[in-house]
XYZ file of C-alpha atoms in Angstrom:
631
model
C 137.725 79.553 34.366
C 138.927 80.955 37.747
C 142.899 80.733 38.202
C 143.166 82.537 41.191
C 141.006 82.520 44.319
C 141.449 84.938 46.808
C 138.826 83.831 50.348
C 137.588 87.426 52.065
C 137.650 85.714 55.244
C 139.646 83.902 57.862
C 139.947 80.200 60.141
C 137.613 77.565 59.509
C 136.094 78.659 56.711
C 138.691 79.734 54.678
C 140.262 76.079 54.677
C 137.112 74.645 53.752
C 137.283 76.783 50.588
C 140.979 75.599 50.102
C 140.744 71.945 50.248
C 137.732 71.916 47.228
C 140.681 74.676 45.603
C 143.227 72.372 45.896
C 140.793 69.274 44.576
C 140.182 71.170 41.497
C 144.038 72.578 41.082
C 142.851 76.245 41.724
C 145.490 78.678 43.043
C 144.447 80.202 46.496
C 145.380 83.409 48.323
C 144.268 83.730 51.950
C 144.178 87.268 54.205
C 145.077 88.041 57.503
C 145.483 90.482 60.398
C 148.085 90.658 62.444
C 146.515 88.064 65.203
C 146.321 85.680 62.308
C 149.585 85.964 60.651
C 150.608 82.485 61.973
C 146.825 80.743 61.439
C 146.529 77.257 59.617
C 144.661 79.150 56.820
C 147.490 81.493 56.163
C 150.213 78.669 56.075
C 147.841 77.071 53.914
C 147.504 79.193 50.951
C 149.668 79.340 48.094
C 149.972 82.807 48.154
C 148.533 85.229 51.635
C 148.414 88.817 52.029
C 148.806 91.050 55.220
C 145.472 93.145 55.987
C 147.072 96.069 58.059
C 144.791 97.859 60.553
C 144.639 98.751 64.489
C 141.285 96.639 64.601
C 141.880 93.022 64.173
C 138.010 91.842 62.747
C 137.967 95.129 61.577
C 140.408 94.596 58.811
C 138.859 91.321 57.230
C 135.602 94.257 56.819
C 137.889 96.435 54.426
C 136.758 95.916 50.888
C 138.860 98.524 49.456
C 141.891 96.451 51.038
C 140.318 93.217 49.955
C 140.202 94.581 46.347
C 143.847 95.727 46.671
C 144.978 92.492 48.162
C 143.500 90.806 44.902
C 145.480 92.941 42.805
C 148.565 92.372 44.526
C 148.099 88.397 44.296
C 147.287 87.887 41.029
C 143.980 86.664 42.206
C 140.845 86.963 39.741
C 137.901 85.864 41.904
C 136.612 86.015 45.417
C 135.146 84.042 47.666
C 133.614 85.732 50.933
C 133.502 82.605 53.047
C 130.339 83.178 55.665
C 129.993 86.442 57.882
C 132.284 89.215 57.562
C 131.851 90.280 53.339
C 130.059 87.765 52.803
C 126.294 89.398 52.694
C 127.515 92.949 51.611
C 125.797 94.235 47.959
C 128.536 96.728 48.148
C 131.239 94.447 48.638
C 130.423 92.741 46.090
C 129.983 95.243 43.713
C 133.193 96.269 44.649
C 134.457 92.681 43.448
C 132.805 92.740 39.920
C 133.846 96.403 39.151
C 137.655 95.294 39.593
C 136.968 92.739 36.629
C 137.024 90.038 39.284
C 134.571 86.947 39.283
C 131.846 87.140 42.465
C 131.238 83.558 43.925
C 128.624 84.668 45.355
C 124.991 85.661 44.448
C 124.114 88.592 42.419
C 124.880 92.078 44.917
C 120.588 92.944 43.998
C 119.838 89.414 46.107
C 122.102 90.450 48.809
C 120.741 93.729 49.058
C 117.032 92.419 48.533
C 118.016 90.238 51.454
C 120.557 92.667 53.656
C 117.727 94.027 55.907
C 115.623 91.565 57.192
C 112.857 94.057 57.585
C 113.159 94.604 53.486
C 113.299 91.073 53.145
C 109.999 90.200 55.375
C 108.053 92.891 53.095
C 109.482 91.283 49.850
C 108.743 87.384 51.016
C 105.333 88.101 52.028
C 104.444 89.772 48.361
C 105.875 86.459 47.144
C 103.809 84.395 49.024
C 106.004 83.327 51.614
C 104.457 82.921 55.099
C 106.521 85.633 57.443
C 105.756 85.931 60.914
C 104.098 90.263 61.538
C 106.087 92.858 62.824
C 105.944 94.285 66.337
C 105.742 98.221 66.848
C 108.762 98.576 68.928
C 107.070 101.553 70.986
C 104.169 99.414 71.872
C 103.837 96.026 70.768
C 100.895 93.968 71.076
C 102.005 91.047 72.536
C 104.587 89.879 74.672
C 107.448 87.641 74.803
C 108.367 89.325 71.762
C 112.522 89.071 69.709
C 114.283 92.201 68.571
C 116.867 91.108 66.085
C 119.249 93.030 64.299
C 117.807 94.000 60.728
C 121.650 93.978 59.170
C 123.221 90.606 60.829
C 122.371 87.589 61.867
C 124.636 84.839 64.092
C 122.307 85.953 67.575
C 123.920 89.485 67.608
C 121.871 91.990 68.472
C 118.983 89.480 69.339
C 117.024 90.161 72.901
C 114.012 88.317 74.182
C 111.958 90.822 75.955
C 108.948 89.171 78.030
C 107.595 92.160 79.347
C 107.115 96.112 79.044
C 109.453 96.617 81.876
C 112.228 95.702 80.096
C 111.756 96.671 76.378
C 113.480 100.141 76.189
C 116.622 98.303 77.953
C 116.434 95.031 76.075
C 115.995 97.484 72.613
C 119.135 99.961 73.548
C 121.670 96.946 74.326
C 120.873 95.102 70.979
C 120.899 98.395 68.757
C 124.437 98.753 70.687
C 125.087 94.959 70.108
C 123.992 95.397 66.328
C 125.887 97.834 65.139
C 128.768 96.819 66.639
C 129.198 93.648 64.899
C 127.332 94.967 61.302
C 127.674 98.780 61.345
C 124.003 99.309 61.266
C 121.637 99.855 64.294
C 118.330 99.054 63.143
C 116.047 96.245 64.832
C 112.881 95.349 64.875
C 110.714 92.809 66.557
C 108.605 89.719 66.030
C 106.316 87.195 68.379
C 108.443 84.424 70.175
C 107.268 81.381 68.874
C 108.439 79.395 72.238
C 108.408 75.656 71.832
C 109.303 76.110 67.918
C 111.845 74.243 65.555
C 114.682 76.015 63.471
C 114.490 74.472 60.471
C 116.527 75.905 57.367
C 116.511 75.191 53.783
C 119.716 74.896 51.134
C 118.762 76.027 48.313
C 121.246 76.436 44.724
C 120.670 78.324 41.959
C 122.507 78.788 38.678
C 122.520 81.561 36.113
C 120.179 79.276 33.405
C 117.062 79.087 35.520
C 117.486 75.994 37.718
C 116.822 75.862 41.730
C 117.575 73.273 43.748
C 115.944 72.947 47.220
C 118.712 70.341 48.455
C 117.176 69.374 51.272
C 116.223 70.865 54.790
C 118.597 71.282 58.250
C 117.584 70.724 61.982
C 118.963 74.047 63.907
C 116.807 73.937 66.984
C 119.377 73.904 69.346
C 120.949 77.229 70.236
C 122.441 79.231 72.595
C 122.098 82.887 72.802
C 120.568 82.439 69.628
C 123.357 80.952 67.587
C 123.442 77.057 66.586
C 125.447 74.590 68.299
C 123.938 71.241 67.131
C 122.739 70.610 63.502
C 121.272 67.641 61.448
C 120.025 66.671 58.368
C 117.305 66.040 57.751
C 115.083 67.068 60.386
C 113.663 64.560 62.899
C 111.043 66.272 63.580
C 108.702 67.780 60.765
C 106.165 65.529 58.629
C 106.698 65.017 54.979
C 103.985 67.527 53.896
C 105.510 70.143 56.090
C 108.420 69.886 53.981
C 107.340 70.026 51.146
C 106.341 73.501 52.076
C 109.115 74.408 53.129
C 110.805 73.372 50.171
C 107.851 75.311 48.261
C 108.583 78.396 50.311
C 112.065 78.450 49.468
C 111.838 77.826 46.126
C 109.719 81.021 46.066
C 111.860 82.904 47.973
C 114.915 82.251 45.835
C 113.261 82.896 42.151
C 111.909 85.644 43.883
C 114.842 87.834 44.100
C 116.715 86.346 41.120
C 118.923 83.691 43.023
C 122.150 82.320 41.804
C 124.646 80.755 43.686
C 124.188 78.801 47.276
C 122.047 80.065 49.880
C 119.423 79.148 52.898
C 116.368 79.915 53.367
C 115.067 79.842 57.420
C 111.739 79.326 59.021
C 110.531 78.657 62.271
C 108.429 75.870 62.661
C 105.708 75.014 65.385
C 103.128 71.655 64.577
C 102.201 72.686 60.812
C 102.543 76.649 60.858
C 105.932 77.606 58.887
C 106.966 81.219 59.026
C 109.671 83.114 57.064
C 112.766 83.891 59.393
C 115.691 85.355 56.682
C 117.552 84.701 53.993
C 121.134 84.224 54.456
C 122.948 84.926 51.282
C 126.127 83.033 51.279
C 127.009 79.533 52.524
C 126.362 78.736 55.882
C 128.619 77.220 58.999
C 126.356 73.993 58.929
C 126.662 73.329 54.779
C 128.932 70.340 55.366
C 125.655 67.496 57.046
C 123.723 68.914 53.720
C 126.949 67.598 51.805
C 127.083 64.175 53.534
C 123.724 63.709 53.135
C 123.684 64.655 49.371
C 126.971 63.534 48.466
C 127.766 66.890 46.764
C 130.503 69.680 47.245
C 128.744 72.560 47.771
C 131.875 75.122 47.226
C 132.544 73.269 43.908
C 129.288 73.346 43.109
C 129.748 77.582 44.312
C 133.144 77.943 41.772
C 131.104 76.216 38.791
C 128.289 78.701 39.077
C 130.514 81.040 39.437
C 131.984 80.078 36.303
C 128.523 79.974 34.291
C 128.068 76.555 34.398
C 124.369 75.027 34.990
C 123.303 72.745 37.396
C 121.651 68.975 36.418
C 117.821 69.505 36.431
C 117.308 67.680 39.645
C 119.235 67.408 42.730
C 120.729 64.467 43.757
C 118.729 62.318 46.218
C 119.529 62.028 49.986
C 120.311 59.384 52.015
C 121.445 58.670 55.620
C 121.550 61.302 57.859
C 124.243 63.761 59.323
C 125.057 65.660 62.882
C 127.127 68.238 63.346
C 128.340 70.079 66.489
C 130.181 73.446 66.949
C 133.303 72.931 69.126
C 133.665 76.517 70.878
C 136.186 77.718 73.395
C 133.953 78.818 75.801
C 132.605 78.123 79.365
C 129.677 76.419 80.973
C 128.255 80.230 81.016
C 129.108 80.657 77.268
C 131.522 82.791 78.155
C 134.506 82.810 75.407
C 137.939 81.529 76.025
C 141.398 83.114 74.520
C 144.896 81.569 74.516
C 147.116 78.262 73.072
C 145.363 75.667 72.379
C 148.193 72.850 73.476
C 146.611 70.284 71.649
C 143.401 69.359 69.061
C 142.819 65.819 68.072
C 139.893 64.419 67.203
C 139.466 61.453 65.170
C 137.000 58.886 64.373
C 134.504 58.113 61.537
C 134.044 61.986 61.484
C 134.746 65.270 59.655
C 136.538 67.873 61.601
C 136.565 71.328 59.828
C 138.355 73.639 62.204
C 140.109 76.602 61.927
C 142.682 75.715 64.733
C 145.477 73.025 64.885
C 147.814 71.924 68.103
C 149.446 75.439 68.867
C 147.377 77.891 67.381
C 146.576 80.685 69.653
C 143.104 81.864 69.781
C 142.559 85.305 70.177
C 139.628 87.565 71.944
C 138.857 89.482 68.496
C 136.821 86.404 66.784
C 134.240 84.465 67.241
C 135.135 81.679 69.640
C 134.605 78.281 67.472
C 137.511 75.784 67.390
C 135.748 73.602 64.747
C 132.723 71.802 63.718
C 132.621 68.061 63.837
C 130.289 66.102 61.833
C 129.194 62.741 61.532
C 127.421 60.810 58.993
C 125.361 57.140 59.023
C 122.999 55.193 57.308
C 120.513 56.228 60.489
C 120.341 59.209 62.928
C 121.130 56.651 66.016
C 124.358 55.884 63.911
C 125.125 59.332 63.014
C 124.613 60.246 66.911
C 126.749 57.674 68.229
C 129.527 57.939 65.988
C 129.856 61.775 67.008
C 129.878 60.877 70.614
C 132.320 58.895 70.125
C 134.699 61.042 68.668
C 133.950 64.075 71.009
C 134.589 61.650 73.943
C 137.984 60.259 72.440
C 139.110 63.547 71.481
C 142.169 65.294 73.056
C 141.335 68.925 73.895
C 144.483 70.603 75.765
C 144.696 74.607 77.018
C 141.772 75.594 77.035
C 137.934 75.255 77.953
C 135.671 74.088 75.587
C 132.014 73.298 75.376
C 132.824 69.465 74.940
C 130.681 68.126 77.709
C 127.785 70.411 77.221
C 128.129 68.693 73.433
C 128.074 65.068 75.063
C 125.234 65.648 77.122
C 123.027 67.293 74.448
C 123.545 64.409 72.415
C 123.120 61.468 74.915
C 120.108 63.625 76.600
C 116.616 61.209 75.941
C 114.939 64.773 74.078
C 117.548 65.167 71.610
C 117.797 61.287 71.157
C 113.853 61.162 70.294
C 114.259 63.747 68.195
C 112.052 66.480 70.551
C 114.671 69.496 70.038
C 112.933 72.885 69.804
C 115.029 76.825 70.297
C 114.414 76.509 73.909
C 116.231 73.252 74.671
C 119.308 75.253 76.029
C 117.544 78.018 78.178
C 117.787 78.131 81.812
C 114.467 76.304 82.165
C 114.651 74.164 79.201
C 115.191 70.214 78.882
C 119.079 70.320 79.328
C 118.778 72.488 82.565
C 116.054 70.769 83.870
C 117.570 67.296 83.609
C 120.529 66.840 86.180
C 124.169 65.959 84.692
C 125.981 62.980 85.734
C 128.505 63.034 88.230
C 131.712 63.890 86.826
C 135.119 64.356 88.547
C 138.904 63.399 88.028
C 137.923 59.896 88.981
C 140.219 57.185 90.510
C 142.350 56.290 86.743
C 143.089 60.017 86.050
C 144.608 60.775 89.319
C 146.813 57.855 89.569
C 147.386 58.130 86.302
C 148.317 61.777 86.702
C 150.663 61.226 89.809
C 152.591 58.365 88.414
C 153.450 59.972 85.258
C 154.953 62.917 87.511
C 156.749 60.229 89.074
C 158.233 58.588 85.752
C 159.008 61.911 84.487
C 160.704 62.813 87.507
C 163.163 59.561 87.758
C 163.514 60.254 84.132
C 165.313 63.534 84.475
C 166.759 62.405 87.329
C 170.470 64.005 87.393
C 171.801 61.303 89.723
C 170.918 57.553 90.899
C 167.875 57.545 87.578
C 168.343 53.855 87.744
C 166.785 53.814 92.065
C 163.000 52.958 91.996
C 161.250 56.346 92.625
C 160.759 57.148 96.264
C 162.638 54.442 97.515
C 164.279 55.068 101.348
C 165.699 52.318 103.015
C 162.777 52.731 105.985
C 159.250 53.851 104.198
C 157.760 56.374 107.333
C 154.714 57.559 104.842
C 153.198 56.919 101.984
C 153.724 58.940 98.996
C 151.226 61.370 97.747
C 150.533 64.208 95.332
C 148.008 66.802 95.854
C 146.444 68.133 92.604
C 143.280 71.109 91.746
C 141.079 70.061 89.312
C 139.431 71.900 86.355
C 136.929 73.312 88.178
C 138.802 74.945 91.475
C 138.530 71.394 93.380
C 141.179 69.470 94.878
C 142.228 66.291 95.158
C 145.081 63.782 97.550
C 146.277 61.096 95.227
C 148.289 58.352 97.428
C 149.801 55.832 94.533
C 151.966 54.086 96.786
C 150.746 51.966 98.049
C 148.251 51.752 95.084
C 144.717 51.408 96.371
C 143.276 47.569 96.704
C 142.717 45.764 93.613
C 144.684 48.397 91.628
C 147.911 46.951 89.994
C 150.147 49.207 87.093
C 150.640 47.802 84.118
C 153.418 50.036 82.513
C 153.692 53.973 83.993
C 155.874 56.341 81.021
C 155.025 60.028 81.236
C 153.122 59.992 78.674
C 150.723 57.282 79.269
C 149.669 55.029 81.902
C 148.191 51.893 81.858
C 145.997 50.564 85.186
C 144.276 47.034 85.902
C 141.914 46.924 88.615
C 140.127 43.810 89.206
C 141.516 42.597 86.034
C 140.177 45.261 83.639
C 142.602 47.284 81.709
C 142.545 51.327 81.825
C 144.342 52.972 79.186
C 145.275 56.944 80.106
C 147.342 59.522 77.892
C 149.134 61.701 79.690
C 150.373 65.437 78.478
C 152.162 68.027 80.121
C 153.314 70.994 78.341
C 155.563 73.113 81.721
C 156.758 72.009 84.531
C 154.017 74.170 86.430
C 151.401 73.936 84.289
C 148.693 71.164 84.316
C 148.185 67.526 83.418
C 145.742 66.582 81.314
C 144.919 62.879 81.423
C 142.397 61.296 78.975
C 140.718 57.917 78.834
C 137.944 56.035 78.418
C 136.122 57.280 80.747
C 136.708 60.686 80.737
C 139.013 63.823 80.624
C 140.925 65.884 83.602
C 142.858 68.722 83.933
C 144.982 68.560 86.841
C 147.761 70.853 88.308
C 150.110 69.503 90.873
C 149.911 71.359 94.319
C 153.319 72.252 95.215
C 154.818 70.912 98.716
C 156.021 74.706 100.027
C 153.381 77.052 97.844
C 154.381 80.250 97.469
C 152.493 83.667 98.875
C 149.359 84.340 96.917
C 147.445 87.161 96.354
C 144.695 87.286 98.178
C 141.397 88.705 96.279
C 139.120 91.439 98.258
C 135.688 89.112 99.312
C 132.845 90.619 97.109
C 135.052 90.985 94.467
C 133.860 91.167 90.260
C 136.571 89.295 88.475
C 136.221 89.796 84.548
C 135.156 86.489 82.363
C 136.764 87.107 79.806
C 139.738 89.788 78.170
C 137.348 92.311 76.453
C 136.372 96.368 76.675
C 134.177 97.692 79.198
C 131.342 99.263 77.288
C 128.960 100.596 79.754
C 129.103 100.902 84.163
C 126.165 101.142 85.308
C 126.361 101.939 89.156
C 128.863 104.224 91.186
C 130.841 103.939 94.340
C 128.350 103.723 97.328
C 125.464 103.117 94.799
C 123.747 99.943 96.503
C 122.587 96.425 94.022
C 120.689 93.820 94.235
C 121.580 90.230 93.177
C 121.857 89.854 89.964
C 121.603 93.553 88.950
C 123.856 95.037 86.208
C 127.118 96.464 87.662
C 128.682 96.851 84.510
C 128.845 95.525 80.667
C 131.495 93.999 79.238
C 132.119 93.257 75.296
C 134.259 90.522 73.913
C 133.712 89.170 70.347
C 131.287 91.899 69.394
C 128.676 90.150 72.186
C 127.390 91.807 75.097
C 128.347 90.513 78.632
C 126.501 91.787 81.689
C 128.420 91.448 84.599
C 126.198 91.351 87.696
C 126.243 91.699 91.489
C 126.013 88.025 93.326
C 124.695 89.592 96.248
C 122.890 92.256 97.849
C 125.028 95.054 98.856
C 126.954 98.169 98.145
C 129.780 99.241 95.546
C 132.468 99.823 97.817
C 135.106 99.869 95.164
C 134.474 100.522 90.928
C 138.160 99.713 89.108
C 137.542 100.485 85.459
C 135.778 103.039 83.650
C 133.810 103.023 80.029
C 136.196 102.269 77.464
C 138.778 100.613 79.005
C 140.337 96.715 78.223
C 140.681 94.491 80.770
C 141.990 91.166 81.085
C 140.500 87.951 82.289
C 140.298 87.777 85.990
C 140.775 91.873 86.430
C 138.828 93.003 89.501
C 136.595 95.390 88.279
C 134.194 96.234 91.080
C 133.548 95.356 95.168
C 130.379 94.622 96.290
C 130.763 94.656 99.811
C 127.621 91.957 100.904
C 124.491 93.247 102.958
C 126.064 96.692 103.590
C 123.406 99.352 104.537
């Protein structure tokens, strides 16, 4: 019986592992770098021990200090979590020599599986249907994918769609793969365009059984990593799942499976091809949970333990939706710093790796959470997740919330017609315009008369005077706020606009009537120079006051290259006087272990370079001029 369970890995995943630990009274040890020494999964551990190193992800990759940290704790097995350890033969070797118990498969099915171009050779001489190989000198066809042979997650993936740009497209994902796995190997494949992403759980214990519990829906991506997932999948027909389920069966017995796993394919009409194995449990396991109505870390620990599984899986019903909450951009650029405040709440699961106040850093991948929804039908499903992600309260930083919203309420996704293209530039979502958003009458007014309660409330003198009063009115009073994204705004709130009355005004919510309907807006500010972020019914603003007598700014250079994102200049690509064209590579940044080109926005020529290979930088660092249409 494990005692002791020490989780190789950090954030979200680490408290899922806790709360089954704590459902089934086992003792759990978490790790951490130095970033992380004040995370939710730290203070949640019974027992946590300090991974020292100069490299923040870096240290969660040291097995030898993994092993040690076990020792120290008292722990006697180890769970990897997803990423990091978690698909490393030698790691887990490492775990079993040290008398420890491996929740995990045995380290010969990680290693059968730990190169994908190992694992495409083994597959097809079990039957499984695999997609051929590309010669990487000269392929046969084109658009073609490199993808990294050691990792997964849309590292070191590149579409190439032409000879032109294969020895580029092939350099910067070697770069991009070893980087993030430590090995540079890639190889390449057709682009099934227009395909499905459809993924398999399977479970396996040490007595012979193998469950195929059910298939996932993981069309939707960007850059190549998931951000929407459902079970089961809208859009395949029954006898294409059962091959599926046939294929990854196979796959499983045919490496010796125990333990959970998934098995991926692409899918396109009937044709199924082989994609990889992931060896571990995956980011979307919890809408296969829902679905099934089974724990699938308990399920992990009993395994683990040497118990067997029941001959058959349990059966499925309803369906399940989950979404990735990321800091990030409408570019998919990450975001770093404090989270003010996370709350979301509904009929939903939230497993996140953040809470109200945790800072997240540049070093990690940029997921806040993942929020799921389950219902006796997708439409249900669907609509309770929309609801939560539009009630939610999201404070600090940018996150891909709307994007979320409109991927959900966009008629594709609602039919069910998702495919791996639905987020590129000239897929569905891009192709279909957004609505109109803005701060919108309610948040402004909402935002200016909280100021204006919170101001009479710290009044030093006369607090008990109506705010603004003068014994002869000569204007009307105003605030002037920027919005979210660079706009501005005038917000006159008295006199209120026509048909407008306020209900109650408190700084921390405001209540509105206009033509006798009731609006409803929280209100949070967390400095007195810092923004206001009103939410409500019908949306969500970020707002910063404009102050009456600004003070000097710095101006920026015109043609200026502002950085993204904090992150380490890994290549430049042109020189002082060198002259671009739009869109052409000036320099590339990487944050997160991803590659970030940085381009020009405009013909011209590099009359100022500010950084140099190697060096950090910090969001909004000018790192290059491009002075426009210069000859």
């Amino acid at each position: 019986m494990i005692r002791r369970l020490l989780v190789a890995n950090r954030g979200e995943i680490a408290r899922r592992v806790f709360r089954t630990c704590r459902a089934l009274g086992v003792e759990t040890v978490a790790v951490f770098a130095d970033p992380d020494a004040d995370a939710p999964h730290v203070a949640e551990a019974d027992l946590a021990v300090r991974l020292p190193g100069d490299r923040p992800a870096g240290t969660y990759l040291d097995a030898g200090r993994i092993v040690a940290a076990c020792r120290a704790s008292g722990a006697d097995a180890v769970h990897p979590g997803y990423g990091f350890l978690s698909e490393n033969a030698e790691f887990a070797r490492a775990v079993l020599a040290a008398g420890l118990v491996w929740v995990g498969p045995p380290p010969e099915a990680i290693a059968a599986m730990g190169s994908k171009i190992e694992a495409k050779r083994l597959m097809a001489a079990a039957g499984v249907p695999v997609l051929p190989s590309l010669d990487l000198a000269a392929p046969a066809e084109f658009p073609l994918l490199v993808k990294a042979s050691a990792g997964g997650g849309g590292r070191g993936m590149r579409i190439v769609r032409g000879p032109e740009e294969l020895a580029r497209e092939v350099a910067s994902a070697r770069r991009e793969a070893e980087a993030a796995f430590g090995d540079p190997a890639v190889f390449a494949e057709p682009l099934w365009e227009g395909a499905r992403h459809v993924e398999v759980q399977v479970l396996a214990d040490a007595h012979g059984s193998v469950w195929t519990l059910g298939e996932r829906e993981c069309s939707v991506q960007r850059r190549h990593q998931k951000v929407v997932e459902e079970c089961p999948s809208p859009g395949i027909a029954a006898e294409v799942r059962e091959r599926l389920f046939e294929a990854a069966g196979r796959a499983a017995a045919a490496i010796g499976y125990v333990g959970a796993g998934t098995v991926e394919f692409l899918v396109r009409g009937d044709r199924v091809a082989f994609l990889e194995m992931n060896t571990r449990l995956q980011v979307e396991h919890p809408v296969t949970e829902l679905v099934h109505g089974v724990d699938l870390v308990r399920l992990q620990l009993e395994v683990a333990e040497g118990g067997a599984l029941p001959a058959e899986p349990p059966m499925p019903a309803g369906h399940a939706v989950e979404v990735r909450l990321y800091a990030e951009d409408e570019h998919y650029l990450p975001q770093s710093g404090v989270l003010r405040r996370f709350e979301v709440g509904g009929d939903v699961r939230v497993d996140s790796g953040v809470e109200s106040g945790s800072v997240v850093s540049p070093y990690y991948d940029a997921m806040l959470a993942k929020v799921i929804a389950h219902g006796a039908s997708r439409a249900e499903a669907v609509r309770k997740l929309v609801t939560a992600l539009r009630r939610a309260r999201l404070h600090g930083l940018t996150t891909n919330r709307d994007l979320l919203l409109r991927i959900l309420t966009h008629p594709d996704f609602v039919a069910g017609n998702t495919h791996t293209g639905f987020l590129d530039p000239d897929g569905p979502l891009a192709t279909t315009p957004p609505e109109p958003s803005g701060p919108g009458e309610p948040a402004g007014l909402a935002a200016a008369l909280a100021l204006a309660a919170d101001n009479r409330r710290r009044a030093p003198v006369l607090g008990g005077l109506p705010g603004g009063w003068r014994n002869v009115r000569s204007q009307p009073r105003r605030t002037a706020f920027t919005t979210g994204d660079g706009g501005t705004i005038d917000v006159v709130y008295d006199p209120l606009p026509a048909g407008v009355r306020v209900v109650s005004a408190a700084p921390d919510r405001v209540v509105l009537e206009r033509d006798g309907v009731r609006h409803a807006c929280a209100v949070a500010r967390y400095d007195d120079t810092g923004p206001v972020y009103v939410d409500h019914a019908g949306g969500h603003a970020e707002l910063t006051p404009l102050p009456r007598l600004p003070e000097p700014v710095e101006h920026v250079v015109p043609g200026s290259l502002l950085a993204p994102m904090p992150g380490s200049v890994l290549r430049v690509e042109v020189a002082p006087g060198d002259r671009v064209v739009k869109g052409q590579a000036v320099l590339v940044l990487e944050a997160m272990k991803m590659e970030h080109r940085i381009t020009a926005p405009a013909d011209g020529v590099v009359s100022g370079l500010h950084v140099e290979q190697g060096r950090q930088v910090e969001a909004g660092a000018v790192l290059a001029i491009i002075q426009e249409g210069e000859s």
